[in-house]
PDB file of C-alpha atoms and ligand atoms in Angstrom:
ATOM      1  CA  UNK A   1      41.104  24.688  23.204  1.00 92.00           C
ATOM      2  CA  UNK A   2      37.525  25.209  22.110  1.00 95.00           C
ATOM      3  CA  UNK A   3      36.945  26.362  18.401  1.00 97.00           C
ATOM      4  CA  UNK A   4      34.138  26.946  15.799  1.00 98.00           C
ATOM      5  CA  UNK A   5      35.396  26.069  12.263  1.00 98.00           C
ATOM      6  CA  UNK A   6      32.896  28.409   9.775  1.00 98.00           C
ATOM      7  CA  UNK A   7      32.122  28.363   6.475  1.00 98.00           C
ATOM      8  CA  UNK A   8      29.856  28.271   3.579  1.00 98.00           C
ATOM      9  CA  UNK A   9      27.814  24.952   2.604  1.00 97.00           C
ATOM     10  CA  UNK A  10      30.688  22.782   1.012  1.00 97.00           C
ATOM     11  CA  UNK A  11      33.523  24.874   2.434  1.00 98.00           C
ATOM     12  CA  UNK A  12      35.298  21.821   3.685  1.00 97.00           C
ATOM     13  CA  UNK A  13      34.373  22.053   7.289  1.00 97.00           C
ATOM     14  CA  UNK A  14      33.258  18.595   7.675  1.00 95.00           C
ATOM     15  CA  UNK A  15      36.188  17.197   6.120  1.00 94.00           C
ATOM     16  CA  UNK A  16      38.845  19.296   7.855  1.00 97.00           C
ATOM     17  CA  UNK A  17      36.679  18.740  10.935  1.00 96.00           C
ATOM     18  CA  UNK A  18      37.223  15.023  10.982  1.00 94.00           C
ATOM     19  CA  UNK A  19      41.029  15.822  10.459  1.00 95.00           C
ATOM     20  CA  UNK A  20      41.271  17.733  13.411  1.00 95.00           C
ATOM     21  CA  UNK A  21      39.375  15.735  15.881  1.00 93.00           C
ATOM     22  CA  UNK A  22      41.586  12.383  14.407  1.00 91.00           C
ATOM     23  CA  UNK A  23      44.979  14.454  15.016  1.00 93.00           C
ATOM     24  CA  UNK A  24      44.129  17.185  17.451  1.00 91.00           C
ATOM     25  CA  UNK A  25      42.065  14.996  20.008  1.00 89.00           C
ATOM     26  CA  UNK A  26      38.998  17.345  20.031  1.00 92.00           C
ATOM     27  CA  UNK A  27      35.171  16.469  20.542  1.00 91.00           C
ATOM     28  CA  UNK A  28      33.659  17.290  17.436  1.00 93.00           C
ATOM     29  CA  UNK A  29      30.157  18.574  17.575  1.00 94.00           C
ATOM     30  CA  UNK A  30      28.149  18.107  13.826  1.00 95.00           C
ATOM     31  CA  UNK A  31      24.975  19.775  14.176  1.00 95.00           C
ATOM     32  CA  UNK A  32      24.285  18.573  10.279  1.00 94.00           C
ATOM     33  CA  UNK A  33      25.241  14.293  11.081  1.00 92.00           C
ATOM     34  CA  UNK A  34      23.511  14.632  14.660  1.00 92.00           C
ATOM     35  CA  UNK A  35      19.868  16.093  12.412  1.00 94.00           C
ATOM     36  CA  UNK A  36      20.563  13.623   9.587  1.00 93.00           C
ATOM     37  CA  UNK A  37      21.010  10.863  12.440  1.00 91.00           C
ATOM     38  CA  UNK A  38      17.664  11.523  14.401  1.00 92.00           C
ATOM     39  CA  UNK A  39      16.294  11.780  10.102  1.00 93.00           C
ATOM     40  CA  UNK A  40      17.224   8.620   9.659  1.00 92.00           C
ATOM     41  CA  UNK A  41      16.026   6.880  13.163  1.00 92.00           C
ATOM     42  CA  UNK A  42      13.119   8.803  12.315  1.00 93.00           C
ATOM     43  CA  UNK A  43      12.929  10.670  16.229  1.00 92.00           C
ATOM     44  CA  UNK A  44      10.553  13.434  17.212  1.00 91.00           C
ATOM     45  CA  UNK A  45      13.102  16.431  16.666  1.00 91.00           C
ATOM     46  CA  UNK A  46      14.175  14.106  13.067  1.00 93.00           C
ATOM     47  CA  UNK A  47      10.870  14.359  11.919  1.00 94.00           C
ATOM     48  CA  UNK A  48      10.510  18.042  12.985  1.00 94.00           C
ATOM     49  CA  UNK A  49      13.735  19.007  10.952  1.00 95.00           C
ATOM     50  CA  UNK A  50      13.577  17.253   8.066  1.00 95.00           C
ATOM     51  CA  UNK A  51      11.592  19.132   5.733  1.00 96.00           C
ATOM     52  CA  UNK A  52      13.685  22.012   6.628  1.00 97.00           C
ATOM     53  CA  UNK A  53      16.734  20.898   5.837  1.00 96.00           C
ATOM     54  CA  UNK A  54      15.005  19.192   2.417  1.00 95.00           C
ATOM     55  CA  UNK A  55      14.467  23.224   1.319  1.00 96.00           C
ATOM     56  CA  UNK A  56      17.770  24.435   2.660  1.00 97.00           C
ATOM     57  CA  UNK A  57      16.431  26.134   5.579  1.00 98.00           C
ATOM     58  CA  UNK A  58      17.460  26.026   8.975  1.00 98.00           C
ATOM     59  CA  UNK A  59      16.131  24.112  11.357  1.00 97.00           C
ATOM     60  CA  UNK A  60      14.649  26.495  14.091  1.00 97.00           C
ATOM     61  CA  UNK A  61      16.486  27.925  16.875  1.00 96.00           C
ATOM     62  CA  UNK A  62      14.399  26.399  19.626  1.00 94.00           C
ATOM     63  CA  UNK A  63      15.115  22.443  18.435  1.00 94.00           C
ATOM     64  CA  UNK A  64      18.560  23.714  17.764  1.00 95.00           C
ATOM     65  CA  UNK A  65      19.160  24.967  21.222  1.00 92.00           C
ATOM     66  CA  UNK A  66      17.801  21.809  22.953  1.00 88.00           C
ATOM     67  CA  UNK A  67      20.064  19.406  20.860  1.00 89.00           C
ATOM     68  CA  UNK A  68      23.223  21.503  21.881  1.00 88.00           C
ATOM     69  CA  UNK A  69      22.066  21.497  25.186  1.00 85.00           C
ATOM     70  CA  UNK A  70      22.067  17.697  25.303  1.00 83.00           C
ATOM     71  CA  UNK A  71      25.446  17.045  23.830  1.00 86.00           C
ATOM     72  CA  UNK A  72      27.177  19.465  25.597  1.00 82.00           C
ATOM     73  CA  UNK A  73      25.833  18.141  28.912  1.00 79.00           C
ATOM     74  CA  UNK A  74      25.543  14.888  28.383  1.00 74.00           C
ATOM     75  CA  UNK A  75      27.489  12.908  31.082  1.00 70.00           C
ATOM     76  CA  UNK A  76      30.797  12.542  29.208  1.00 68.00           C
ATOM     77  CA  UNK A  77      31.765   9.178  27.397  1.00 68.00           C
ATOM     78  CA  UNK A  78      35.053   7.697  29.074  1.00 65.00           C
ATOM     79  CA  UNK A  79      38.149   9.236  26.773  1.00 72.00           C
ATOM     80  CA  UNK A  80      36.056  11.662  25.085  1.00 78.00           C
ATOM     81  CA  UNK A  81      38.370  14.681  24.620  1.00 80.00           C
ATOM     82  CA  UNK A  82      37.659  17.940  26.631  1.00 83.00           C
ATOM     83  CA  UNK A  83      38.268  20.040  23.577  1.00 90.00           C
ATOM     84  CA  UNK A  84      35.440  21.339  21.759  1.00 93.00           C
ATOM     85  CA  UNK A  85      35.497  21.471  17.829  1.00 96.00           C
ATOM     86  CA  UNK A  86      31.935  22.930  16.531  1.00 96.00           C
ATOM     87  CA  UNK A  87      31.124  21.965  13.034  1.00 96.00           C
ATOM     88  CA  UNK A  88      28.135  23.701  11.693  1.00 92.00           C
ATOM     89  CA  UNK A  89      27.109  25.477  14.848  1.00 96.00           C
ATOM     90  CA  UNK A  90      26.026  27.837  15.521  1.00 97.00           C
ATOM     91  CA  UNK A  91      24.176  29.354  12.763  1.00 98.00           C
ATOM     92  CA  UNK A  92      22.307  32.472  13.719  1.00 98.00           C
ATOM     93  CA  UNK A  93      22.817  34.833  16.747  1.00 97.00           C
ATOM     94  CA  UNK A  94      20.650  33.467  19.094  1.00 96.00           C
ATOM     95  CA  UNK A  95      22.396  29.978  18.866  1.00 96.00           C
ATOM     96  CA  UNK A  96      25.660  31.647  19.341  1.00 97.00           C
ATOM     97  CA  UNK A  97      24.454  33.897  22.630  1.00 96.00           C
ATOM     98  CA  UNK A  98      23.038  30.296  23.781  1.00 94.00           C
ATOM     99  CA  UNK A  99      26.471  29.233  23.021  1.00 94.00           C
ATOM    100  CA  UNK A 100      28.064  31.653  24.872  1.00 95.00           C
ATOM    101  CA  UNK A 101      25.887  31.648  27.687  1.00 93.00           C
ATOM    102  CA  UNK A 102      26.366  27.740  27.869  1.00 90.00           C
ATOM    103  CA  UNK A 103      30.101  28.112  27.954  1.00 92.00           C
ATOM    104  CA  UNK A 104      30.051  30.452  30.997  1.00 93.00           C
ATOM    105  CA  UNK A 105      27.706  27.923  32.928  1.00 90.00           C
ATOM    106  CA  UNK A 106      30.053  24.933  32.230  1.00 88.00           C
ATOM    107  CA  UNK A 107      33.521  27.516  32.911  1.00 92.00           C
ATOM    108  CA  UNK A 108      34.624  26.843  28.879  1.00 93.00           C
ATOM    109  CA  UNK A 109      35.751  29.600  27.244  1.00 94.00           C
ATOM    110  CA  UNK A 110      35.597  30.134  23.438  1.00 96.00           C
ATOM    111  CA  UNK A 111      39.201  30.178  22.109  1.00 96.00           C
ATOM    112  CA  UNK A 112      38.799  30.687  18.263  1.00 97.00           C
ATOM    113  CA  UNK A 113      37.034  31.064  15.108  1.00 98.00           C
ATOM    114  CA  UNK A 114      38.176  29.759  12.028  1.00 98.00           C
ATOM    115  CA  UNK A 115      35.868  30.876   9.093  1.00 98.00           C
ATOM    116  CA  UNK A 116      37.106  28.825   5.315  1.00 98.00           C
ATOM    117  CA  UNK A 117      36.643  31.328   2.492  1.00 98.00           C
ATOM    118  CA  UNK A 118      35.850  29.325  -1.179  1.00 98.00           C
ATOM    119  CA  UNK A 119      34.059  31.002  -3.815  1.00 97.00           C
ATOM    120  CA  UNK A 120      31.131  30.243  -4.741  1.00 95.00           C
ATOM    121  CA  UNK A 121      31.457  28.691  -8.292  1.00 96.00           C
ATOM    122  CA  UNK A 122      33.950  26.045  -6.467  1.00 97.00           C
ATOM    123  CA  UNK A 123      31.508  25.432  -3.273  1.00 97.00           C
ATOM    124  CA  UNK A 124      28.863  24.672  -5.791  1.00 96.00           C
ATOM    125  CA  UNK A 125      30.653  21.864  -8.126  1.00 96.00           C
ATOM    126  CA  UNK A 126      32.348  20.503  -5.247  1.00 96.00           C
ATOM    127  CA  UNK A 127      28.653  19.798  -3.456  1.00 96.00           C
ATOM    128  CA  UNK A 128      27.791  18.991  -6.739  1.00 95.00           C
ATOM    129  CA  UNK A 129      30.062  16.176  -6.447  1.00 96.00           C
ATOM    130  CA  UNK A 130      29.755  14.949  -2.555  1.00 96.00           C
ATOM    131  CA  UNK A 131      28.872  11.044  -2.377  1.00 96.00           C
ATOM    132  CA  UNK A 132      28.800   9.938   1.249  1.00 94.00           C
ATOM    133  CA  UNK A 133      29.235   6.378   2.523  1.00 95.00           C
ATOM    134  CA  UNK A 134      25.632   5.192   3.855  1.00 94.00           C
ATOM    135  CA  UNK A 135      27.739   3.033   5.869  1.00 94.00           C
ATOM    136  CA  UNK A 136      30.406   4.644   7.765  1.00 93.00           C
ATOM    137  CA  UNK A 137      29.591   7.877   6.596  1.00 90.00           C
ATOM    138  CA  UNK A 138      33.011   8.628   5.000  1.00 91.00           C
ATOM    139  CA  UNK A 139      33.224  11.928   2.305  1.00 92.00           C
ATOM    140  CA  UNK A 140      34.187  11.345  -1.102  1.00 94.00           C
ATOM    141  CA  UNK A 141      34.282  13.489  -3.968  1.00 95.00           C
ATOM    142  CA  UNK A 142      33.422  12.158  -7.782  1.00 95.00           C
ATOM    143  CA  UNK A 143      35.517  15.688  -8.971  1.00 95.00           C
ATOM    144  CA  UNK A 144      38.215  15.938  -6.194  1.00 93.00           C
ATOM    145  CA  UNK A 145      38.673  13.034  -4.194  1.00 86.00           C
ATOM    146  CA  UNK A 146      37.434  10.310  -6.595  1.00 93.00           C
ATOM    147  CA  UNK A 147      36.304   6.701  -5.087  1.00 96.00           C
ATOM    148  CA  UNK A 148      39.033   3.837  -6.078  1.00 96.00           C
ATOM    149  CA  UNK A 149      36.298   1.652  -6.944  1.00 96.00           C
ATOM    150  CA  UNK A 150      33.060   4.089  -8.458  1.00 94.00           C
ATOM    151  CA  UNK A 151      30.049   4.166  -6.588  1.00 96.00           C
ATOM    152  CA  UNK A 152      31.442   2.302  -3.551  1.00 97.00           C
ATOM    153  CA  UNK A 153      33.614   3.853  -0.075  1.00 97.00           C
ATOM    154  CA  UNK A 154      37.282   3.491   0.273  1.00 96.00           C
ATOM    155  CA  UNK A 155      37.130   3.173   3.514  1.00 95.00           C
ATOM    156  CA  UNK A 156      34.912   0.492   4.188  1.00 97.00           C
ATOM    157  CA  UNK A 157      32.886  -0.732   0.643  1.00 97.00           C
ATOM    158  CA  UNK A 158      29.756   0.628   0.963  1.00 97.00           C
ATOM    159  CA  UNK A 159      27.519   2.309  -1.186  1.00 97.00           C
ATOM    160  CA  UNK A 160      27.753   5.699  -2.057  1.00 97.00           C
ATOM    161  CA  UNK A 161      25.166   8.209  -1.884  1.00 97.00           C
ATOM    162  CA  UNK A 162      24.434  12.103  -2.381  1.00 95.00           C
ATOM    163  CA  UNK A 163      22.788  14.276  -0.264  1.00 94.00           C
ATOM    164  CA  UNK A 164      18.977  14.946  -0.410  1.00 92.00           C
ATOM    165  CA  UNK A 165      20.324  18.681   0.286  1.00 94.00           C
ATOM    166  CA  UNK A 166      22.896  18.670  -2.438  1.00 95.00           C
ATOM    167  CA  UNK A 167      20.714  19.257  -5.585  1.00 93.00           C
ATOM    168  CA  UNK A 168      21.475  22.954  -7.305  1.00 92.00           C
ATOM    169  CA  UNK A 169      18.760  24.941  -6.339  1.00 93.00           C
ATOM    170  CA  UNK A 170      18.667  23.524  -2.778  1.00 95.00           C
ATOM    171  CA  UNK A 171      21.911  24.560  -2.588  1.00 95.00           C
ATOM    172  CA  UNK A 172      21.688  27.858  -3.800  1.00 95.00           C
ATOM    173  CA  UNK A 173      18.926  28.359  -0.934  1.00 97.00           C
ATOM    174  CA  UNK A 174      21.630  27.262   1.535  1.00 97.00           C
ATOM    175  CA  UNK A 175      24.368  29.746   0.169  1.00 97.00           C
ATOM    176  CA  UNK A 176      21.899  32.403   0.685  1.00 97.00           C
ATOM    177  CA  UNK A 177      20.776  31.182   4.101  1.00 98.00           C
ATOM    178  CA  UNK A 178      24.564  31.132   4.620  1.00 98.00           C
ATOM    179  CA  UNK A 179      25.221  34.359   4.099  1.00 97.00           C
ATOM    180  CA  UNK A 180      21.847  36.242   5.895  1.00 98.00           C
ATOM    181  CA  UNK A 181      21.788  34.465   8.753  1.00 98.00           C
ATOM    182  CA  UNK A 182      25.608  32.917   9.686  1.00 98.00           C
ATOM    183  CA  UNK A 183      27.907  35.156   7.707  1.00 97.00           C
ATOM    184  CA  UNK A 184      26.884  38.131  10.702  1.00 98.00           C
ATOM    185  CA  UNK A 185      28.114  35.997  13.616  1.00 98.00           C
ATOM    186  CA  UNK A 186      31.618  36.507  12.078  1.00 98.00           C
ATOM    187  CA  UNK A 187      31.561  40.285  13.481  1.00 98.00           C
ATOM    188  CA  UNK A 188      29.323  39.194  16.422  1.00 98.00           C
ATOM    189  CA  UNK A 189      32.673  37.468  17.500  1.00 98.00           C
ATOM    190  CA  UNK A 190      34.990  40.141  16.497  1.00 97.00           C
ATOM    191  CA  UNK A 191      33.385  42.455  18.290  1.00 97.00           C
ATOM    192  CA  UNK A 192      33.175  40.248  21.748  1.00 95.00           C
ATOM    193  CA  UNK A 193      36.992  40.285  21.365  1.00 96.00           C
ATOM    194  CA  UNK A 194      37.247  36.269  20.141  1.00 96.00           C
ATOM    195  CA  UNK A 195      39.673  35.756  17.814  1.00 97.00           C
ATOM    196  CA  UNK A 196      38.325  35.066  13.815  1.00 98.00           C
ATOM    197  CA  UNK A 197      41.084  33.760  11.826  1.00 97.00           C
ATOM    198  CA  UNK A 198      40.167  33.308   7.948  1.00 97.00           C
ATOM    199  CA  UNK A 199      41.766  31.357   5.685  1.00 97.00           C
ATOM    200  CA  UNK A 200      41.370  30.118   2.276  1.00 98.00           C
ATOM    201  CA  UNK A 201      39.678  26.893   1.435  1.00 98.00           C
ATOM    202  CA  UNK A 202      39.864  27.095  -2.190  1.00 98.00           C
ATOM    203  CA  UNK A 203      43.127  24.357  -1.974  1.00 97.00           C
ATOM    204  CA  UNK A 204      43.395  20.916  -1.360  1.00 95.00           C
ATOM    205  CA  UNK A 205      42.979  19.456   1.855  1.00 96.00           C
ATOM    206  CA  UNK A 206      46.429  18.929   3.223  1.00 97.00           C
ATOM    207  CA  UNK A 207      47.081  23.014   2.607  1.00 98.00           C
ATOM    208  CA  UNK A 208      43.783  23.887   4.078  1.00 98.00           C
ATOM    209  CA  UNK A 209      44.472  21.383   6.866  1.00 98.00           C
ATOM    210  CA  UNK A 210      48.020  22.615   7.908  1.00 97.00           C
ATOM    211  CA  UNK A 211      46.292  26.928   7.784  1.00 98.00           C
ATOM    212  CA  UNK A 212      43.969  25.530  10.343  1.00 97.00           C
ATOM    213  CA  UNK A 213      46.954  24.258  12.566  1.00 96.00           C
ATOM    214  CA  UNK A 214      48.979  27.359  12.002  1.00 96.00           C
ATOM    215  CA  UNK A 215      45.746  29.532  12.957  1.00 96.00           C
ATOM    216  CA  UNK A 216      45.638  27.381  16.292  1.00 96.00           C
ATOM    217  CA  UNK A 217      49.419  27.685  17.346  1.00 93.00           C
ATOM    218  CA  UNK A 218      48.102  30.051  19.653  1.00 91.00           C
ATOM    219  CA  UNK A 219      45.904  27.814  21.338  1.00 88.00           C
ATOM    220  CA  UNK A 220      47.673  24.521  20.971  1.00 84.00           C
ATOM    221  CA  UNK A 221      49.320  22.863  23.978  1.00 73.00           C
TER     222      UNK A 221
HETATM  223  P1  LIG B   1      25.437  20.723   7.429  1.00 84.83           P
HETATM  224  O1  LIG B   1      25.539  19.268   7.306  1.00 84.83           O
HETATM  225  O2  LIG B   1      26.150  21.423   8.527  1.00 84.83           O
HETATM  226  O3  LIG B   1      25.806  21.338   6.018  1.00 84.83           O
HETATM  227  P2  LIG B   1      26.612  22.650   5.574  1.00 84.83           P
HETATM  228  O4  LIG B   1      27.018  23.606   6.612  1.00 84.83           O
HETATM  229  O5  LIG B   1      25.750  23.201   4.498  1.00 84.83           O
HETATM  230  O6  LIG B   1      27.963  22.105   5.151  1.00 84.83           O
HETATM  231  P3  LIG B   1      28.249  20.858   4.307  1.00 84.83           P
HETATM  232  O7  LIG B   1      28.219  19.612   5.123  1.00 84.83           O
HETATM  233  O8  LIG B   1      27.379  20.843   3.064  1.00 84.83           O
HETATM  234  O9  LIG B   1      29.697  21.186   3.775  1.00 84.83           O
HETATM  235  P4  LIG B   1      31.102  21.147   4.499  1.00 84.83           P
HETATM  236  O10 LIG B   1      31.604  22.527   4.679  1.00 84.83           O
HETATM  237  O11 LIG B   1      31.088  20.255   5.708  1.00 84.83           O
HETATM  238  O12 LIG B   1      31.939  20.491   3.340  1.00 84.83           O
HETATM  239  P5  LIG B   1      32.535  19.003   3.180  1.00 84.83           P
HETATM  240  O13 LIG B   1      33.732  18.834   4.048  1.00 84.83           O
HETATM  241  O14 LIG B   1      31.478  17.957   3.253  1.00 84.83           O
HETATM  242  O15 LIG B   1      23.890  21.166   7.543  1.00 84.83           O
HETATM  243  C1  LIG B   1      22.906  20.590   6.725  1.00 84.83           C
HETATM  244  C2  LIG B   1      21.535  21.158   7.108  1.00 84.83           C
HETATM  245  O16 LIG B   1      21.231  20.813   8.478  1.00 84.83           O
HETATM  246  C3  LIG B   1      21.406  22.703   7.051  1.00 84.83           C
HETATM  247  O17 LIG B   1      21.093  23.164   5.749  1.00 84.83           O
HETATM  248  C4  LIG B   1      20.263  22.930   8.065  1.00 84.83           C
HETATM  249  O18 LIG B   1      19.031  22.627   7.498  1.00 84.83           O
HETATM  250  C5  LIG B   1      20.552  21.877   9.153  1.00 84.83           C
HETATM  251  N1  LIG B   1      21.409  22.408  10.238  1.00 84.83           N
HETATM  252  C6  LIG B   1      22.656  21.954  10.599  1.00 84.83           C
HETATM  253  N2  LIG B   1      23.142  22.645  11.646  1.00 84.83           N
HETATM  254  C7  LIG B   1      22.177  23.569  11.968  1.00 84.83           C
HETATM  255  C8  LIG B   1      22.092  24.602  12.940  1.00 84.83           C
HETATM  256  N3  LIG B   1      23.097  24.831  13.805  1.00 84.83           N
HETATM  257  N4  LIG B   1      20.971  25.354  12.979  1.00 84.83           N
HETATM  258  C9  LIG B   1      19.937  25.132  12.118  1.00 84.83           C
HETATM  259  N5  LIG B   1      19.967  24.170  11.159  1.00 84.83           N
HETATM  260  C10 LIG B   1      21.061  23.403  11.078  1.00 84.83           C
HETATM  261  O19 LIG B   1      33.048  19.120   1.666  1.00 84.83           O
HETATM  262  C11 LIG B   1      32.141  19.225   0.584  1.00 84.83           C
HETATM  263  C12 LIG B   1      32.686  18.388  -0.594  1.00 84.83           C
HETATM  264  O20 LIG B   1      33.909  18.975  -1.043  1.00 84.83           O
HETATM  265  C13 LIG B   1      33.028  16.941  -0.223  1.00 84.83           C
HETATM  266  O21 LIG B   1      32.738  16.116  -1.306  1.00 84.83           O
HETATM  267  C14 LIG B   1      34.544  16.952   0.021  1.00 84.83           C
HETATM  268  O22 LIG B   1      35.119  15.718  -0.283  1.00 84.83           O
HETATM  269  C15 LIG B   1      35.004  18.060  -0.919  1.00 84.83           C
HETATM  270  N6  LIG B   1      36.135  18.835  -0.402  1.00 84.83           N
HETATM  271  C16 LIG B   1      36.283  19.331   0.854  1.00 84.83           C
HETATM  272  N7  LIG B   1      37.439  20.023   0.962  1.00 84.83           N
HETATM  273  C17 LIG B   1      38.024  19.956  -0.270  1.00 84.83           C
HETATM  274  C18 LIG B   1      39.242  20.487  -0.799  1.00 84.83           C
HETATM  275  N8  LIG B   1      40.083  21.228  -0.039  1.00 84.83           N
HETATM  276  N9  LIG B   1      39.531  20.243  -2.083  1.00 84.83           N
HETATM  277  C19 LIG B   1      38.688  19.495  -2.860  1.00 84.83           C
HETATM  278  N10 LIG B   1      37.526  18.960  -2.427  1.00 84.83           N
HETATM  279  C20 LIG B   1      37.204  19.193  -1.141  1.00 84.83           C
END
């Protein structure tokens, strides 16, 4: 089974994401932790992205393209799942016709699209309140999902941190970005025949978690 899970900036797509790959045994693909990786090491295609995602823009097609390119072919880690679960990609239509035209080279097909619905008002406090483990990368929430100890991870102690990307206005840039250049690809797969399921995000995780699963029946062995 090989999905894309959609959704606005702060929809929950990275932490229903991480669900799914834990329980469902799925490869997930993060286009956003694989650019904030190569940030962070400071590579060629980090340095070229960074100031984009800084504003809230996207990061061009053409690095885009080259980065899925490498995952998806990369000679495949022993035990890595053969399920796809795309997290954040792609993001305007030329990813997605790379995507598709990707797929058919490697004989994957594309099973589903899931796209989380949350208003706006709610994306915006709950980004508002995203702290991230520099450590182990683990997603807390000061307003939802508050840390047992404050300022440090559950899972593992570290520090947490907020997102360069998670200050208002940048955000508002990425709602907009959001909605002119990804919001479209929703009808670019209903009209290719793949089924879009949407579902509401606007509850807490475990309800959100268990519509995704009930979307997928369909697909699930
Ligand atoms: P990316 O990292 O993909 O960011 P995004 O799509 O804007 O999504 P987020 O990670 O902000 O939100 P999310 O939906 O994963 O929500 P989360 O689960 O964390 O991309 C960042 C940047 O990289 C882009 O702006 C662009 O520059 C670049 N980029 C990436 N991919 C690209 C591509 N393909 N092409 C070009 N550029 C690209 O949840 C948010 C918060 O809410 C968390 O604190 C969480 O704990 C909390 N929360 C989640 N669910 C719930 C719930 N049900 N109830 C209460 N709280 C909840």
């Amino acid at each position: 089974m090989n999905v894309i899970l959609m959704g606005p900036p702060g929809a929950g797509k990275g932490t229903q994401g991480a669900l799914l790959a834990e329980r469902r045994a799925m490869t997930r693909i993060v286009t956003g932790d694989l650019l904030r990786e190569a940030v962070q090491r400071g590579t060629p295609l980090g340095q070229k992205a960074r100031a984009y995602m800084d504003a809230g823009e996207l990061v061009p097609d053409s690095l885009m393209l080259e980065l899925l390119r490498e995952v998806l072919t990369a000679p495949q880690d022993e035990g890595r799942p053969a399920d796809f679960l795309f997290d954040g990609f792609p993001r305007t239509l030329p990813q997605a016709q790379a995507l598709d035209a990707l797929f058919r080279e490697m004989g994957l097909t594309l099973d589903a699209v899931i796209v989380v619905d949350v208003p706006d008002d709610l994306l915006i406090r709950r980004l508002s309140g995203r702290r991230t483990c520099a450590s182990c990368g683990a997603v807390h929430n000061v307003y939802f999902q508050p840390p047992r100890v404050p300022g440090h991870c559950d899972s593992c102690g570290g520090p947490l941190v907020e997102r360069p990307d998670d200050a208002a206005p940048t955000v508002r840039r990425r709602l907009e970005v959001y909605r002119r250049d990804t919001e479209p690809l929703i009808q670019y797969y209903q009209r290719s025949g793949t089924p879009v399921r949407h579902l509401r995000g606007d509850r807490d995780v475990d309800q959100v978690y268990h519509a995704i699963t009930r979307a997928l029946e369909p697909w699930s062995t």
